[in-house]
Amino acid sequence: MNTIIRRPTRQIRLGNVAIGGDAPISIQSMLCVPTANVEAAARQIAQLEKAGCEIIRFSVMNQADADAIPALKRVAAVPLVADIHFDHKLALAALEAGIDGLRINPGNIGSREKVAEVVRLAAERGVPIRIGVNSGSLPKELVAKYGVSAKAMVEAALSHVRILEELDFTAIKISVKASQLPLMLESYRALSREVDYPLHLGITEAGTLLAGSIKSAMALGILLNEGIGDTIRVSLTADPLQEVMVARRILQNLGLRRGLNIISCPTCGRTRINLMRLADEVENALAEFADRPLTVAVMGCVVNGPGEAREADFGLAGGDGEGLVFARGEIVSKVPEDELVPELLRLIREHFNHE
Amino acid sequence: MNTIIRRPTRQIRLGNVAIGGDAPISIQSMLCVPTANVEAAARQIAQLEKAGCEIIRFSVMNQADADAIPALKRVAAVPLVADIHFDHKLALAALEAGIDGLRINPGNIGSREKVAEVVRLAAERGVPIRIGVNSGSLPKELVAKYGVSAKAMVEAALSHVRILEELDFTAIKISVKASQLPLMLESYRALSREVDYPLHLGITEAGTLLAGSIKSAMALGILLNEGIGDTIRVSLTADPLQEVMVARRILQNLGLRRGLNIISCPTCGRTRINLMRLADEVENALAEFADRPLTVAVMGCVVNGPGEAREADFGLAGGDGEGLVFARGEIVSKVPEDELVPELLRLIREHFNHE
């Protein structure tokens, strides 16, 4: 089978989540409401946690955002990361306010004293720092020297790493995101040859829900399959809850996480039932079981369906106005089309109640 | 950069499309209307061709389906493939009717004479055969011996290959589809070590539009990135036009095909504009340019947008009620929010008119 051998990385701790080493690959997302709007931010944190998000990041652009941190820490069960650009005072404020992680590039903070001050407080509080390099904001001198390339991305990341290492700070994770797949892949691969810090994977400016999911699934899928990546974020121009759902599917598909797997056959000339509607219905109805290790099949053909989907724990196969509900390839009942989904759900609920 | 070295395969010809060797990776889909309904089938063929589908397959389940082939051949610009199960008479009928390709497993047709008859006529007509093995319909004896495994999948494929080779027929392509990613990956890798026939990649029962696209993007992305795969089909429980769109995105993302690339930043606490709506609008409006090599950025921030997206040919960056339109990082104009998309489209159309 396709066995993934994860690249050995150091392990760091971000609040109650371990990242790197043999820790499970964790799922991150980012708030899309203003951090200072505590009520909206707290609501989105709760939704993201329910969806399976394990690390939540938000922008800290000003003091009002930093002031919201204690209230958000009180409601959050998962670690919170402050995303800070340039301003070392905001980094200090976030640390004082009890943040679990920082995303800040030390080379952009300013004087060595300012950096040292932030790093000292982060070390005291046991707070890790993510260095986040983006292809869109590479330093001009590196672009002049190497172009927008993996070499420039890795050099940029290493320049920030060196600043932290000189201050004896090694609770580091790193991202080198790009919007183009080939550049992103090569940057992470090159970086993983240079350092053993845990890596945060992502594609930037990935795009809308479907297009961005396709691009992210390919990029993260290829790297994770090569053993690269310790924590992931799917960035979409869409609701962050969908980022979490897509991230979970990526991990599940590679067998890196257990969970609900719905298989359904393509519609073809043989199909005599509204398969798209049925598959959507089943998918929506089973959302509550998203983290259960279960395979459910939605098949369009009563003749081949149960056999082709014999690996599924449960399934339905639609025919001409009526269909079959089956479990591990064995037919359980034959019902009219509009009772197929309720009958399938009844069986699955019964299964979980008996567990 | 991430250079893909394609595995060397023999080249076969399917109508006017070359598959394997140095031929571009081609995109396939399948009709979801009854083949015998010539009007509906012809309409869907036209739609699929317009969407960029390069090979179109349909079920031939009975003589009425076979009888539709000449009419469909008259309207189709791309090669047509008949999908046939077991019935050698239907294979002969499809060949007589002028089909360009067959998908049939010779081991399932019946007597050696029947196979020889089909193969002789296919050879005469220069029609290639795809052997299609699915994890859901593996022969019982192979499952008993090897379980549902890559070993069983490859053995099943090779047993069909041997039948054709014994009849001196080598215009073969092969698929070994599964619905589970690890099994699918390992089956194609193992098969590619055994034979140099071109491979048709796909995941079966991939699922609904989003879930199935994620799974297919990962599976096809990983294999194509390893140089495996000569023609692809994304199978979705969705409109086949979307299968073609997803397939094209997969190839584009890996740099295996040129085309429109829309990048857009994730919504975050910094965004002061309805970025999701804007990105969707731009994506829809530019559908007509899907095959043009163009990168368009939809950014949520006037300060960083033009710089971060300087690799884009064109872009817009939204601000607070107004925004910027830019080209290669240089600002072209500043307009109210509701004129952003029209202004961007005007620039892009002008660009193509001057080409």
XYZ file of C-alpha atoms in Angstrom:
710
model
C 0.000 0.000 0.000
C 0.880 3.656 -0.298
C 2.808 4.104 2.942
C 3.719 7.652 3.846
C 7.004 7.999 5.695
C 6.978 11.374 7.374
C 10.166 13.385 7.249
C 11.602 13.562 10.800
C 11.098 17.008 12.312
C 11.594 18.462 15.773
C 8.465 18.712 17.826
C 7.243 22.031 19.153
C 4.248 22.762 21.341
C 1.623 25.350 20.488
C -0.647 25.544 23.534
C -2.082 22.045 23.946
C -1.167 20.939 20.402
C 2.100 19.217 19.472
C 3.428 19.994 15.977
C 6.150 18.001 14.242
C 7.837 14.730 15.136
C 5.217 12.000 15.411
C 2.360 14.376 16.265
C -0.711 14.040 14.026
C -0.833 16.614 11.230
C -2.976 19.451 12.592
C -5.551 21.590 10.799
C -5.487 25.392 10.994
C -7.722 28.178 9.805
C -8.011 31.938 10.226
C -10.809 34.206 11.411
C -12.384 36.349 8.692
C -14.067 38.762 11.107
C -12.259 41.656 12.804
C -10.421 40.326 15.883
C -11.498 43.329 17.948
C -15.151 42.371 17.410
C -15.038 39.932 20.326
C -18.572 38.670 19.911
C -18.182 37.828 16.201
C -14.676 36.443 16.726
C -15.794 34.223 19.613
C -18.706 32.933 17.540
C -16.421 32.046 14.657
C -13.922 30.369 16.979
C -16.730 28.152 18.324
C -17.869 27.272 14.790
C -14.342 26.475 13.652
C -13.720 24.245 16.669
C -16.954 22.380 16.005
C -15.869 21.848 12.399
C -12.603 20.289 13.582
C -10.193 23.215 13.420
C -7.281 22.573 15.788
C -5.376 25.873 15.630
C -6.986 29.276 15.011
C -5.132 32.346 13.785
C -6.279 35.949 13.546
C -4.808 39.298 12.525
C -3.537 41.598 15.242
C -3.327 44.888 13.395
C -3.729 47.294 16.284
C -4.047 47.556 20.049
C -7.813 46.946 19.918
C -7.143 43.546 18.341
C -4.559 42.718 20.999
C -7.003 43.804 23.712
C -9.483 41.178 22.476
C -7.084 38.304 23.122
C -7.869 37.619 26.813
C -11.604 37.361 26.064
C -10.961 35.061 23.087
C -8.588 32.902 25.136
C -11.375 32.413 27.701
C -13.760 30.949 25.116
C -11.289 29.027 22.919
C -10.461 25.367 23.530
C -7.809 25.301 20.783
C -4.575 27.331 20.640
C -4.770 30.862 19.225
C -2.113 32.428 17.001
C -1.659 36.163 16.452
C -0.666 37.215 12.938
C 1.495 40.311 13.217
C 3.227 42.423 10.604
C 6.234 44.573 11.516
C 4.988 46.000 14.837
C 6.968 44.603 17.771
C 4.752 46.400 20.293
C 1.749 44.404 19.067
C 3.762 41.199 19.400
C 4.605 42.080 22.990
C 0.982 43.007 23.679
C -0.247 39.698 22.240
C 2.242 37.771 24.373
C 1.243 39.691 27.502
C -2.387 38.985 26.664
C -1.768 35.230 26.713
C -1.548 34.325 23.023
C -0.403 30.737 22.285
C 1.579 31.388 19.119
C 2.949 34.215 16.991
C 3.232 34.469 13.255
C 5.825 37.161 12.702
C 8.941 37.457 10.580
C 11.743 38.629 12.873
C 13.669 40.199 10.010
C 10.802 42.628 9.490
C 10.365 43.822 13.084
C 13.132 46.398 13.102
C 16.162 46.791 15.388
C 17.911 43.856 16.971
C 16.779 45.087 20.383
C 13.123 44.991 19.379
C 13.512 41.461 18.042
C 15.327 40.364 21.183
C 12.599 41.805 23.359
C 9.863 39.866 21.508
C 11.880 36.653 21.425
C 12.749 36.883 25.127
C 9.101 37.238 26.112
C 8.010 34.454 23.704
C 10.638 32.138 25.250
C 9.513 33.048 28.768
C 5.911 32.260 27.899
C 6.741 29.112 25.959
C 5.207 30.575 22.805
C 6.439 29.332 19.399
C 6.943 31.589 16.390
C 5.938 30.811 12.824
C 8.088 32.342 10.153
C 5.835 32.895 7.156
C 7.413 33.633 3.789
C 5.126 34.393 0.817
C 6.167 34.482 -2.825
C 4.269 37.765 -3.218
C 6.260 39.631 -0.573
C 9.831 38.407 -1.020
C 12.581 40.939 -0.222
C 13.554 42.910 -3.332
C 17.246 42.027 -3.059
C 16.498 38.278 -3.053
C 14.208 38.623 -6.059
C 16.923 40.602 -7.853
C 19.446 37.857 -7.061
C 17.405 34.675 -7.567
C 14.115 35.761 -9.173
C 10.833 34.629 -7.633
C 12.169 31.126 -7.027
C 12.449 28.357 -4.447
C 16.010 29.561 -3.807
C 14.745 33.047 -2.901
C 11.931 31.602 -0.751
C 14.285 29.360 1.214
C 16.908 32.107 1.610
C 14.231 34.452 2.958
C 13.037 31.832 5.449
C 16.564 30.973 6.566
C 17.431 34.632 7.150
C 14.583 34.813 9.672
C 15.552 31.444 11.188
C 19.123 32.644 11.757
C 17.927 35.685 13.693
C 15.934 33.443 16.047
C 18.690 30.855 16.389
C 21.225 33.543 17.285
C 18.904 34.392 20.155
C 18.799 30.686 21.133
C 15.147 30.469 20.140
C 14.203 27.246 18.351
C 10.441 26.880 18.963
C 10.020 27.614 15.275
C 7.748 26.476 12.490
C 8.025 27.717 8.939
C 5.857 28.238 5.885
C 6.965 29.145 2.346
C 3.669 29.718 0.565
C 3.149 30.574 -3.085
C 0.104 30.714 -5.312
C 1.749 28.690 -8.088
C 1.924 24.976 -7.409
C 5.376 24.232 -8.892
C 7.027 27.079 -6.954
C 5.262 26.071 -3.746
C 6.252 22.407 -4.079
C 9.883 23.154 -4.834
C 10.152 25.713 -2.022
C 8.907 23.298 0.631
C 11.062 20.468 -0.674
C 14.178 22.670 -0.702
C 13.405 24.017 2.765
C 12.878 20.532 4.152
C 16.391 19.615 3.012
C 17.837 22.587 4.933
C 16.094 22.491 8.313
C 14.259 20.038 10.548
C 11.803 22.557 11.995
C 8.169 21.561 11.530
C 6.577 22.942 8.366
C 3.224 24.648 7.984
C 1.885 23.919 4.486
C -0.317 26.168 2.413
C -1.012 27.698 -0.975
C -1.645 31.467 -0.938
C -4.309 33.168 -3.023
C -5.591 29.688 -3.887
C -8.886 31.027 -5.212
C -12.589 30.356 -4.852
C -14.105 27.345 -3.083
C -13.833 24.775 -5.865
C -10.768 26.093 -7.722
C -8.906 26.786 -4.475
C -9.768 23.372 -3.075
C -8.469 21.654 -6.193
C -5.197 23.576 -6.072
C -4.732 23.099 -2.322
C -5.630 19.405 -2.486
C -2.976 18.874 -5.153
C -0.259 20.912 -3.439
C -0.831 19.561 0.054
C -1.545 16.073 -1.268
C 1.726 15.893 -3.192
C 3.845 17.167 -0.295
C 2.110 15.154 2.440
C 2.460 12.067 0.257
C 6.217 12.779 0.172
C 6.231 12.990 3.969
C 6.551 16.785 4.065
C 4.262 18.862 6.293
C 3.358 18.928 9.982
C 0.396 21.299 10.061
C -1.783 22.552 7.212
C -3.994 25.428 6.266
C -6.219 25.446 3.220
C -6.664 29.129 2.252
C -9.829 29.778 0.314
C -11.725 32.868 -0.740
C -14.643 31.264 1.102
C -16.008 30.598 4.577
C -13.191 29.375 6.890
C -15.441 26.471 7.951
C -15.018 25.158 4.436
C -11.246 25.509 4.731
C -11.396 23.115 7.687
C -13.666 20.663 5.874
C -11.376 20.613 2.827
C -8.276 20.190 5.012
C -9.858 17.229 6.763
C -10.750 15.584 3.475
C -7.168 15.969 2.281
C -5.830 14.205 5.360
C -8.533 11.516 5.232
C -7.954 10.731 1.581
C -4.298 9.991 2.291
C -5.177 7.839 5.294
C -3.510 10.389 7.599
C -6.755 10.818 9.519
C -9.798 8.629 10.026
C -13.239 9.875 9.187
C -16.365 9.570 7.118
C -15.753 8.644 3.492
C -18.672 8.947 1.080
C -18.194 7.261 -2.262
C -20.629 7.715 -5.114
C -20.481 6.660 -8.728
C -20.448 9.129 -11.586
C -23.755 9.552 -13.339
C -23.721 7.675 -16.607
C -26.126 6.467 -19.250
C -26.971 3.511 -16.995
C -28.300 5.690 -14.170
C -32.094 5.740 -13.751
C -32.242 7.757 -10.538
C -31.401 11.296 -9.402
C -27.981 10.332 -8.103
C -26.613 13.845 -7.619
C -29.502 14.776 -5.360
C -29.208 11.514 -3.404
C -25.452 11.877 -2.920
C -25.818 15.485 -1.751
C -28.591 14.487 0.645
C -26.537 11.675 2.157
C -23.463 13.897 2.441
C -25.415 16.624 4.244
C -27.290 14.217 6.505
C -24.070 12.543 7.630
C -22.178 15.764 8.429
C -22.591 14.981 12.127
C -20.521 11.805 11.657
C -17.652 13.565 9.834
C -15.023 12.266 12.258
C -16.284 8.652 12.332
C -14.293 6.038 10.444
C -17.079 4.929 8.120
C -17.391 4.416 4.375
C -20.823 5.026 2.857
C -21.642 4.337 -0.807
C -24.261 6.039 -2.966
C -24.595 3.957 -6.120
C -26.718 4.454 -9.199
C -27.239 0.855 -10.197
C -28.979 -1.946 -8.288
C -27.247 -4.653 -10.330
C -23.615 -3.660 -9.784
C -23.938 -1.187 -6.905
C -23.816 -3.486 -3.874
C -20.979 -5.558 -5.354
C -18.867 -2.638 -6.572
C -19.249 -0.963 -3.201
C -18.676 -4.060 -1.124
C -15.831 -2.274 0.701
C -18.356 0.261 2.038
C -19.764 -0.195 5.539
C -23.176 0.962 4.369
C -24.663 1.991 1.071
C -27.651 2.520 -1.107
C -28.196 1.656 -4.748
C -30.926 3.382 -6.694
C -32.976 1.706 -9.401
C -36.121 2.636 -11.259
C -38.230 4.312 -8.576
C -36.950 1.978 -5.900
C -33.619 0.880 -4.527
C -31.558 -1.223 -2.171
C -29.916 -0.454 1.134
C -26.909 -2.631 1.859
C -24.194 -3.189 4.448
C -20.772 -4.591 3.448
C -22.135 -5.828 0.127
C -25.131 -7.649 1.665
C -28.594 -6.359 0.838
C -30.484 -5.280 3.975
C -33.727 -3.968 2.475
C -35.515 -2.909 -0.690
C -37.480 0.342 -0.423
C -39.118 3.003 -2.627
C -36.746 5.734 -3.860
C -37.916 8.399 -1.410
C -37.272 6.107 1.570
C -33.708 5.216 0.546
C -31.917 7.978 2.433
C -34.027 7.741 5.628
C -33.537 3.951 5.680
C -29.761 4.315 5.198
C -29.535 6.929 7.956
C -31.625 4.767 10.285
C -29.165 1.888 9.829
C -26.118 4.094 10.383
C -27.573 5.722 13.505
C -28.459 2.280 14.861
C -24.888 1.162 14.186
C -23.432 4.044 16.198
C -25.943 3.573 19.018
C -24.790 -0.030 19.426
C -21.102 0.879 19.508
C 11.386 24.298 -10.451
C 9.130 21.291 -10.115
C 9.952 19.542 -13.369
C 7.752 16.597 -14.250
C 9.534 13.853 -16.145
C 6.876 11.778 -17.814
C 7.315 8.036 -17.742
C 8.029 6.841 -21.299
C 5.016 5.065 -22.788
C 4.147 3.797 -26.243
C 1.932 6.076 -28.235
C -1.439 4.940 -29.538
C -3.922 6.824 -31.655
C -7.579 7.224 -30.753
C -9.224 8.899 -33.738
C -7.416 12.220 -34.152
C -5.919 12.171 -30.631
C -2.505 10.707 -29.775
C -2.213 9.156 -26.304
C 1.085 8.284 -24.617
C 4.657 9.070 -25.548
C 5.139 12.813 -25.803
C 1.458 13.539 -26.593
C -0.178 16.107 -24.312
C -2.202 14.544 -21.492
C -5.757 14.425 -22.793
C -9.025 15.051 -20.940
C -11.934 12.600 -21.107
C -15.484 12.557 -19.858
C -18.579 10.410 -20.263
C -22.133 11.156 -21.386
C -24.739 11.009 -18.625
C -27.725 10.808 -20.990
C -28.862 7.601 -22.705
C -26.735 7.048 -25.813
C -29.769 6.000 -27.836
C -31.322 9.425 -27.256
C -29.405 10.906 -30.172
C -30.662 14.435 -29.715
C -29.686 14.627 -26.025
C -26.408 12.789 -26.618
C -25.444 15.093 -29.499
C -26.249 18.145 -27.387
C -24.065 16.903 -24.541
C -21.223 16.060 -26.914
C -21.308 19.641 -28.233
C -21.279 21.037 -24.677
C -18.409 18.800 -23.605
C -16.340 19.761 -26.641
C -16.933 23.441 -25.952
C -15.764 22.896 -22.352
C -12.509 21.363 -23.602
C -13.256 17.652 -23.473
C -10.958 15.827 -25.885
C -12.326 12.264 -25.747
C -15.965 11.353 -25.074
C -17.148 7.966 -23.864
C -20.658 6.575 -23.600
C -22.306 3.299 -22.582
C -23.337 0.899 -25.298
C -25.721 -1.353 -23.430
C -27.903 -2.537 -26.287
C -28.378 -2.423 -30.043
C -30.282 0.889 -29.855
C -27.186 2.506 -28.312
C -24.967 1.051 -31.028
C -27.397 2.281 -33.672
C -26.918 5.845 -32.417
C -23.175 5.812 -33.133
C -23.203 6.895 -36.807
C -25.353 9.937 -35.992
C -23.117 10.864 -33.054
C -19.980 10.407 -35.168
C -21.400 12.890 -37.677
C -21.709 15.641 -35.052
C -18.630 14.917 -32.917
C -15.280 16.597 -33.552
C -13.504 14.556 -30.866
C -13.034 10.767 -30.781
C -15.868 8.670 -29.335
C -15.371 5.612 -27.143
C -17.967 2.889 -26.569
C -18.096 1.424 -23.069
C -19.135 -2.208 -23.375
C -19.632 -4.895 -20.768
C -19.419 -8.571 -21.740
C -21.368 -8.478 -25.000
C -19.064 -9.089 -27.987
C -21.930 -8.486 -30.447
C -22.251 -4.923 -29.177
C -18.502 -4.463 -29.576
C -18.720 -5.623 -33.173
C -21.730 -3.396 -33.790
C -19.917 -0.367 -32.356
C -16.894 -1.072 -34.547
C -19.067 -1.459 -37.641
C -20.786 1.794 -36.736
C -17.488 3.665 -36.839
C -16.589 4.043 -33.151
C -13.059 5.409 -32.459
C -12.269 3.421 -29.332
C -13.557 0.549 -27.208
C -13.514 0.140 -23.470
C -13.948 -3.560 -22.948
C -12.184 -6.189 -20.871
C -11.359 -9.075 -23.220
C -11.325 -11.590 -20.353
C -15.006 -10.903 -19.782
C -16.264 -11.274 -23.368
C -16.508 -15.063 -23.424
C -14.924 -17.621 -25.747
C -11.572 -17.112 -27.389
C -13.304 -16.979 -30.769
C -15.526 -14.105 -29.703
C -12.519 -12.179 -28.395
C -10.588 -12.863 -31.586
C -13.469 -11.636 -33.686
C -13.655 -8.324 -31.807
C -9.896 -7.854 -31.794
C -9.582 -8.633 -35.503
C -12.175 -6.024 -36.415
C -10.658 -3.441 -34.016
C -7.240 -3.998 -35.608
C -8.717 -3.678 -39.097
C -10.375 -0.395 -38.175
C -7.347 0.931 -36.255
C -9.408 1.168 -33.083
C -7.606 0.961 -29.709
C -8.993 -0.870 -26.680
C -8.958 0.359 -23.109
C -8.749 -2.310 -20.467
C -10.530 -0.939 -17.414
C -10.048 -2.664 -14.072
C -12.025 -1.394 -11.068
C -11.354 -2.294 -7.423
C -15.083 -2.892 -6.984
C -15.332 -5.585 -9.646
C -12.120 -7.604 -9.268
C -12.373 -11.311 -10.120
C -13.230 -13.354 -7.014
C -10.222 -15.647 -7.357
C -7.776 -12.713 -7.379
C -9.442 -11.178 -4.317
C -9.233 -14.556 -2.570
C -5.523 -14.784 -3.412
C -4.339 -11.192 -2.898
C -7.216 -9.353 -1.214
C -8.449 -6.071 -2.717
C -4.899 -4.876 -3.359
C -2.628 -3.322 -5.965
C -1.324 -6.827 -6.656
C -4.845 -8.045 -7.520
C -5.549 -4.946 -9.626
C -2.351 -5.324 -11.658
C -2.839 -9.072 -12.084
C -6.370 -8.484 -13.355
C -5.129 -5.863 -15.843
C -2.256 -8.056 -17.043
C -4.559 -11.031 -17.614
C -6.545 -8.910 -20.093
C -3.361 -7.515 -21.647
C -2.044 -11.050 -22.282
C -5.195 -12.000 -24.171
C -4.757 -9.018 -26.502
C -1.008 -9.520 -26.911
C -1.520 -13.177 -27.826
C -3.690 -11.885 -30.660
C -0.897 -9.453 -31.641
C -3.017 -6.504 -30.597
C -1.074 -3.750 -28.817
C -3.170 -0.593 -29.359
C -3.943 -0.762 -25.661
C -4.442 1.677 -22.836
C -5.164 0.645 -19.293
C -6.879 1.962 -16.184
C -6.824 0.497 -12.661
C -9.310 2.679 -10.812
C -10.234 2.499 -7.147
C -12.228 4.760 -4.874
C -9.583 4.735 -2.138
C -6.601 6.952 -2.837
C -3.815 4.736 -1.432
C -5.013 1.670 -3.367
C -5.407 3.694 -6.562
C -1.926 5.244 -6.266
C -0.204 1.960 -5.572
C -2.066 0.150 -8.365
C -1.036 2.654 -11.026
C 2.552 2.763 -9.770
C 2.799 -1.022 -9.786
C 1.216 -1.259 -13.236
C 3.560 1.388 -14.638
C 6.503 -0.788 -13.573
C 5.092 -3.758 -15.500
C 3.999 -2.307 -18.844
C 4.698 0.685 -21.062
C 1.164 1.009 -22.443
C -0.353 4.450 -21.927
C -2.365 4.776 -18.716
C -5.809 6.292 -18.264
C -6.014 7.750 -14.742
C -9.112 8.033 -12.603
C -10.663 7.566 -9.186
C -13.981 5.681 -9.195
C -16.937 6.643 -7.066
C -15.042 9.839 -6.194
C -18.137 11.533 -4.795
C -19.976 14.817 -5.090
C -18.633 17.908 -6.872
C -16.416 19.308 -4.108
C -15.476 16.083 -2.293
C -14.896 14.223 -5.543
C -12.819 17.060 -6.981
C -10.606 17.114 -3.903
C -10.034 13.361 -4.064
C -9.436 13.330 -7.826
C -7.135 16.361 -7.658
C -4.997 14.620 -5.051
C -4.887 11.239 -6.792
C -4.274 12.566 -10.285
C -1.999 15.310 -8.975
C 0.243 12.879 -7.121
C 0.549 10.452 -10.045
C 0.957 13.097 -12.764
C 3.615 14.755 -10.610
C 5.433 11.392 -10.590
C 5.196 11.294 -14.387
C 2.464 8.642 -14.452
C -0.630 9.122 -16.618
C -1.319 9.814 -20.304
C -5.034 10.612 -20.315
C -7.323 11.484 -17.409
C -10.932 11.365 -16.408
C -12.283 13.056 -13.322
C -15.411 11.067 -12.316
C -17.878 13.098 -10.313
C -21.442 12.603 -9.201
C -22.079 15.888 -11.014
C -22.494 17.394 -14.475
C -19.806 16.014 -16.845
C -18.991 19.601 -17.889
C -17.649 20.057 -14.380
C -15.540 16.924 -14.743
C -13.841 18.575 -17.708
C -13.334 21.866 -15.873
C -11.792 20.097 -12.873
C -9.543 17.989 -15.109
C -8.294 21.094 -16.862
C -7.518 22.795 -13.575
C -5.533 19.773 -12.438
C -3.365 19.883 -15.556
C -2.994 23.675 -15.403
C -1.959 23.685 -11.763
C 0.911 21.321 -12.549
C 1.973 23.395 -15.537
C 1.008 20.517 -17.854
C -1.408 22.771 -19.722
C -1.627 26.509 -20.193
C -4.760 28.392 -19.269
C -6.454 30.989 -17.157
C -5.277 31.084 -13.536
C -7.301 33.131 -11.083
C -5.624 33.806 -7.763
C -7.478 35.382 -4.888
C -6.490 35.938 -1.293
C -8.346 34.311 1.580
C -10.736 36.608 3.392
C -9.185 37.749 6.648
C -9.730 40.368 9.313
C -8.040 42.910 7.038
C -10.617 42.572 4.254
C -13.066 45.474 3.878
C -14.760 44.330 0.692
C -16.979 41.447 -0.427
C -14.095 39.419 -1.771
C -15.966 36.134 -2.222
C -18.554 37.794 -4.428
C -15.886 39.636 -6.435
C -13.796 36.495 -6.959
C -16.844 34.505 -8.077
C -17.876 37.295 -10.447
C -14.423 37.494 -12.029
C -14.217 33.709 -12.334
C -17.592 33.507 -14.081
C -16.957 36.484 -16.332
C -13.641 35.067 -17.525
C -14.970 31.568 -18.318
C -14.686 32.402 -22.033
C -10.909 32.811 -21.614
C -10.423 29.454 -19.807
C -7.792 28.275 -22.292
C -5.799 31.542 -22.396
C -2.470 31.645 -20.563
C -3.345 34.479 -18.207
C -3.064 35.033 -14.456
C -5.679 37.292 -12.877
C -5.583 38.346 -9.215
C -8.517 39.282 -7.003
C -7.052 40.838 -3.865
C -8.744 42.170 -0.749
C -6.282 44.862 0.190
C -5.250 47.984 -1.730
C -2.008 48.357 0.242
C -0.494 44.919 -0.338
C -2.653 43.614 -3.181
C -0.867 44.986 -6.252
C 2.552 44.093 -4.815
C 1.661 40.607 -3.590
C 0.055 39.859 -6.928
C 2.775 41.388 -9.072
C 3.164 38.068 -10.897
C -0.414 38.419 -12.158
C -1.024 39.795 -15.642
C -4.067 41.687 -14.413
C -5.718 42.176 -11.079
C -7.993 44.143 -8.858
C -7.602 45.092 -5.221
C -10.632 46.118 -3.218
C -10.583 48.754 -0.516
C -13.268 50.585 1.402
C -15.951 51.195 -1.244
C -13.381 51.689 -3.953
C -10.446 49.811 -5.370
C -7.562 49.550 -7.781
C -7.177 47.795 -11.092
C -3.592 46.861 -11.894
C -1.495 45.137 -14.535
C 1.777 43.381 -13.627
C 1.949 45.197 -10.282
C 1.421 48.669 -11.801
C -1.767 50.534 -10.911
C -3.867 51.300 -14.002
C -6.908 52.967 -12.447
C -8.791 53.672 -9.237
C -12.556 53.125 -9.430
C -15.605 52.708 -7.170
C -16.192 49.138 -5.939
C -19.038 48.369 -8.330
C -16.909 49.323 -11.349
C -13.957 47.135 -10.394
C -14.997 44.005 -12.267
C -16.220 45.810 -15.435
C -12.973 47.818 -15.546
C -10.859 44.685 -15.100
C -12.796 42.862 -17.830
C -12.495 45.839 -20.162
C -8.698 45.773 -19.783
C -8.491 42.019 -20.351
C -10.732 42.122 -23.441
C -8.666 44.995 -24.825
C -5.530 42.933 -24.212
C -6.884 39.992 -26.217
C -8.180 42.247 -28.999
C -4.685 43.639 -29.480
C -3.033 40.237 -29.595
